[in-house]
């Protein structure tokens, strides 16, 4: 009996040694959620400088407007801001409509959901409930923002991508190295990023099927390491000095985003960026769904989140 033939659903691993060529990004229209600060803001600036028309979506209206005005003035670019709560479908739908209505091409080519929350360690969540009382429901805010918001964003991206399927489309999902190494304690954040990874696994195969109606869609995932952003900044001294984790800069992730967007040979890949590292995680059958490459990163000391000085992936104070 012959074994069934293997149908690949990814392109070969990403080659980070080649030079970046961003000319293909000029004139593209992009929507980024959570883009008034942090990784989203850094990516928005880079895309605008590369010639994209970028819609910045953020819950923080004042901060978003100020960021767009500052970026337009400093870099002589045109951007759009749309205030939205990613956990509210009507709110996010309005932001997508604003992105399409405001850009010169009246289309959408690139969507990246950056909006996210760090959550809290399980010890902090349990400490809120007296041991003698019935437990209250845990907060679902982190899961709502980190996964429900991403699911809504993906749904809307696929819908509006289908309005101009003849042009190249890019959906980049943002997970985390923590979705691969599974540290103890951070249940809400890790679970939400694992869910994003599961969405990616399903979508990268679905996007190659004719019934989706998007023959030019590329779907990839980026799993950042520990990066200095407003979301993590307050904990960085403890994570870096006490735990010994490697802390990268937003540019470490932005460079990975630009490579994935500009290289049309990259599809269905999961890549990671952090301090002194940009690597394809080989999150597929051949790569043992990321475990092989994560082991290499751990052994080389290049995995941003661990192992720590005080214990393997110990992130609990």
PDB file of N, CA and C in Angstrom, residues 110-148:
ATOM      1  N   UNK A 110      -3.086  45.060   2.811  1.00  0.00           N
ATOM      2  CA  UNK A 110      -2.303  44.538   3.933  1.00  0.00           C
ATOM      3  C   UNK A 110      -3.084  44.739   5.227  1.00  0.00           C
ATOM      4  N   UNK A 111      -3.207  43.695   6.025  1.00  0.00           N
ATOM      5  CA  UNK A 111      -3.841  43.802   7.342  1.00  0.00           C
ATOM      6  C   UNK A 111      -2.953  43.105   8.371  1.00  0.00           C
ATOM      7  N   UNK A 112      -2.665  43.819   9.464  1.00  0.00           N
ATOM      8  CA  UNK A 112      -1.866  43.253  10.556  1.00  0.00           C
ATOM      9  C   UNK A 112      -2.518  43.626  11.887  1.00  0.00           C
ATOM     10  N   UNK A 113      -3.079  42.677  12.611  1.00  0.00           N
ATOM     11  CA  UNK A 113      -3.680  42.978  13.918  1.00  0.00           C
ATOM     12  C   UNK A 113      -2.644  42.969  15.040  1.00  0.00           C
ATOM     13  N   UNK A 114      -2.174  44.165  15.400  1.00  0.00           N
ATOM     14  CA  UNK A 114      -1.187  44.294  16.474  1.00  0.00           C
ATOM     15  C   UNK A 114      -1.827  44.464  17.849  1.00  0.00           C
ATOM     16  N   UNK A 115      -3.082  44.872  17.912  1.00  0.00           N
ATOM     17  CA  UNK A 115      -3.714  45.172  19.198  1.00  0.00           C
ATOM     18  C   UNK A 115      -3.594  43.988  20.148  1.00  0.00           C
ATOM     19  N   UNK A 116      -3.109  44.246  21.352  1.00  0.00           N
ATOM     20  CA  UNK A 116      -2.931  43.157  22.304  1.00  0.00           C
ATOM     21  C   UNK A 116      -2.697  43.661  23.714  1.00  0.00           C
ATOM     22  N   UNK A 117      -2.913  42.771  24.675  1.00  0.00           N
ATOM     23  CA  UNK A 117      -2.677  43.048  26.088  1.00  0.00           C
ATOM     24  C   UNK A 117      -1.778  41.965  26.667  1.00  0.00           C
ATOM     25  N   UNK A 118      -1.019  42.329  27.703  1.00  0.00           N
ATOM     26  CA  UNK A 118      -0.085  41.388  28.318  1.00  0.00           C
ATOM     27  C   UNK A 118      -0.772  40.424  29.271  1.00  0.00           C
ATOM     28  N   UNK A 119      -1.871  40.837  29.882  1.00  0.00           N
ATOM     29  CA  UNK A 119      -2.541  39.973  30.836  1.00  0.00           C
ATOM     30  C   UNK A 119      -1.860  39.987  32.189  1.00  0.00           C
ATOM     31  N   UNK A 120      -2.160  38.985  33.005  1.00  0.00           N
ATOM     32  CA  UNK A 120      -1.606  38.916  34.357  1.00  0.00           C
ATOM     33  C   UNK A 120      -1.300  37.469  34.708  1.00  0.00           C
ATOM     34  N   UNK A 121      -0.298  37.240  35.566  1.00  0.00           N
ATOM     35  CA  UNK A 121      -0.002  35.867  35.986  1.00  0.00           C
ATOM     36  C   UNK A 121      -1.160  35.287  36.784  1.00  0.00           C
ATOM     37  N   UNK A 122      -1.299  33.985  36.727  1.00  0.00           N
ATOM     38  CA  UNK A 122      -2.423  33.331  37.395  1.00  0.00           C
ATOM     39  C   UNK A 122      -2.392  33.572  38.896  1.00  0.00           C
ATOM     40  N   UNK A 123      -1.213  33.757  39.471  1.00  0.00           N
ATOM     41  CA  UNK A 123      -1.125  34.027  40.908  1.00  0.00           C
ATOM     42  C   UNK A 123      -1.825  35.327  41.264  1.00  0.00           C
ATOM     43  N   UNK A 124      -1.709  36.333  40.390  1.00  0.00           N
ATOM     44  CA  UNK A 124      -2.378  37.609  40.639  1.00  0.00           C
ATOM     45  C   UNK A 124      -3.887  37.470  40.502  1.00  0.00           C
ATOM     46  N   UNK A 125      -4.329  36.689  39.526  1.00  0.00           N
ATOM     47  CA  UNK A 125      -5.764  36.497  39.330  1.00  0.00           C
ATOM     48  C   UNK A 125      -6.380  35.754  40.514  1.00  0.00           C
ATOM     49  N   UNK A 126      -5.706  34.727  41.011  1.00  0.00           N
ATOM     50  CA  UNK A 126      -6.238  33.954  42.130  1.00  0.00           C
ATOM     51  C   UNK A 126      -6.200  34.746  43.428  1.00  0.00           C
ATOM     52  N   UNK A 127      -5.233  35.662  43.544  1.00  0.00           N
ATOM     53  CA  UNK A 127      -5.116  36.457  44.765  1.00  0.00           C
ATOM     54  C   UNK A 127      -6.292  37.403  44.944  1.00  0.00           C
ATOM     55  N   UNK A 128      -7.019  37.678  43.871  1.00  0.00           N
ATOM     56  CA  UNK A 128      -8.156  38.588  43.953  1.00  0.00           C
ATOM     57  C   UNK A 128      -9.360  37.946  44.635  1.00  0.00           C
ATOM     58  N   UNK A 129      -9.357  36.635  44.793  1.00  0.00           N
ATOM     59  CA  UNK A 129     -10.505  35.922  45.346  1.00  0.00           C
ATOM     60  C   UNK A 129     -10.140  35.321  46.706  1.00  0.00           C
ATOM     61  N   UNK A 130     -10.847  35.703  47.780  1.00  0.00           N
ATOM     62  CA  UNK A 130     -10.591  35.081  49.088  1.00  0.00           C
ATOM     63  C   UNK A 130     -10.820  33.575  49.031  1.00  0.00           C
ATOM     64  N   UNK A 131     -10.003  32.833  49.735  1.00  0.00           N
ATOM     65  CA  UNK A 131     -10.093  31.372  49.680  1.00  0.00           C
ATOM     66  C   UNK A 131     -11.396  30.845  50.257  1.00  0.00           C
ATOM     67  N   UNK A 132     -12.069  31.654  51.059  1.00  0.00           N
ATOM     68  CA  UNK A 132     -13.314  31.211  51.683  1.00  0.00           C
ATOM     69  C   UNK A 132     -14.548  31.565  50.868  1.00  0.00           C
ATOM     70  N   UNK A 133     -14.376  32.248  49.764  1.00  0.00           N
ATOM     71  CA  UNK A 133     -15.521  32.700  48.968  1.00  0.00           C
ATOM     72  C   UNK A 133     -15.614  31.914  47.674  1.00  0.00           C
ATOM     73  N   UNK A 134     -16.808  31.925  47.081  1.00  0.00           N
ATOM     74  CA  UNK A 134     -16.942  31.352  45.749  1.00  0.00           C
ATOM     75  C   UNK A 134     -16.124  32.187  44.775  1.00  0.00           C
ATOM     76  N   UNK A 135     -15.403  31.555  43.874  1.00  0.00           N
ATOM     77  CA  UNK A 135     -14.562  32.325  42.946  1.00  0.00           C
ATOM     78  C   UNK A 135     -15.402  33.147  41.975  1.00  0.00           C
ATOM     79  N   UNK A 136     -14.961  34.353  41.752  1.00  0.00           N
ATOM     80  CA  UNK A 136     -15.598  35.183  40.733  1.00  0.00           C
ATOM     81  C   UNK A 136     -15.061  34.785  39.364  1.00  0.00           C
ATOM     82  N   UNK A 137     -15.782  35.155  38.332  1.00  0.00           N
ATOM     83  CA  UNK A 137     -15.344  34.832  36.972  1.00  0.00           C
ATOM     84  C   UNK A 137     -14.038  35.552  36.663  1.00  0.00           C
ATOM     85  N   UNK A 138     -13.091  34.882  36.036  1.00  0.00           N
ATOM     86  CA  UNK A 138     -11.832  35.551  35.684  1.00  0.00           C
ATOM     87  C   UNK A 138     -12.065  36.586  34.595  1.00  0.00           C
ATOM     88  N   UNK A 139     -11.200  37.558  34.551  1.00  0.00           N
ATOM     89  CA  UNK A 139     -11.284  38.560  33.493  1.00  0.00           C
ATOM     90  C   UNK A 139     -10.979  37.925  32.140  1.00  0.00           C
ATOM     91  N   UNK A 140     -11.807  38.245  31.161  1.00  0.00           N
ATOM     92  CA  UNK A 140     -11.603  37.732  29.808  1.00  0.00           C
ATOM     93  C   UNK A 140     -11.053  38.811  28.876  1.00  0.00           C
ATOM     94  N   UNK A 141     -10.673  39.950  29.443  1.00  0.00           N
ATOM     95  CA  UNK A 141     -10.266  41.084  28.613  1.00  0.00           C
ATOM     96  C   UNK A 141      -9.082  40.746  27.716  1.00  0.00           C
ATOM     97  N   UNK A 142      -8.063  40.103  28.277  1.00  0.00           N
ATOM     98  CA  UNK A 142      -6.884  39.763  27.474  1.00  0.00           C
ATOM     99  C   UNK A 142      -7.241  38.807  26.345  1.00  0.00           C
ATOM    100  N   UNK A 143      -8.045  37.801  26.634  1.00  0.00           N
ATOM    101  CA  UNK A 143      -8.469  36.860  25.599  1.00  0.00           C
ATOM    102  C   UNK A 143      -9.330  37.551  24.552  1.00  0.00           C
ATOM    103  N   UNK A 144     -10.183  38.465  24.995  1.00  0.00           N
ATOM    104  CA  UNK A 144     -11.047  39.174  24.050  1.00  0.00           C
ATOM    105  C   UNK A 144     -10.230  40.028  23.084  1.00  0.00           C
ATOM    106  N   UNK A 145      -9.269  40.768  23.616  1.00  0.00           N
ATOM    107  CA  UNK A 145      -8.453  41.635  22.755  1.00  0.00           C
ATOM    108  C   UNK A 145      -7.508  40.804  21.896  1.00  0.00           C
ATOM    109  N   UNK A 146      -6.816  39.852  22.523  1.00  0.00           N
ATOM    110  CA  UNK A 146      -5.746  39.123  21.839  1.00  0.00           C
ATOM    111  C   UNK A 146      -6.232  38.073  20.854  1.00  0.00           C
ATOM    112  N   UNK A 147      -7.436  37.542  21.074  1.00  0.00           N
ATOM    113  CA  UNK A 147      -7.918  36.555  20.105  1.00  0.00           C
ATOM    114  C   UNK A 147      -9.228  36.955  19.434  1.00  0.00           C
ATOM    115  N   UNK A 148     -10.236  37.322  20.211  1.00  0.00           N
ATOM    116  CA  UNK A 148     -11.488  37.698  19.559  1.00  0.00           C
ATOM    117  C   UNK A 148     -11.261  38.874  18.617  1.00  0.00           C
TER     118      UNK A 148
END
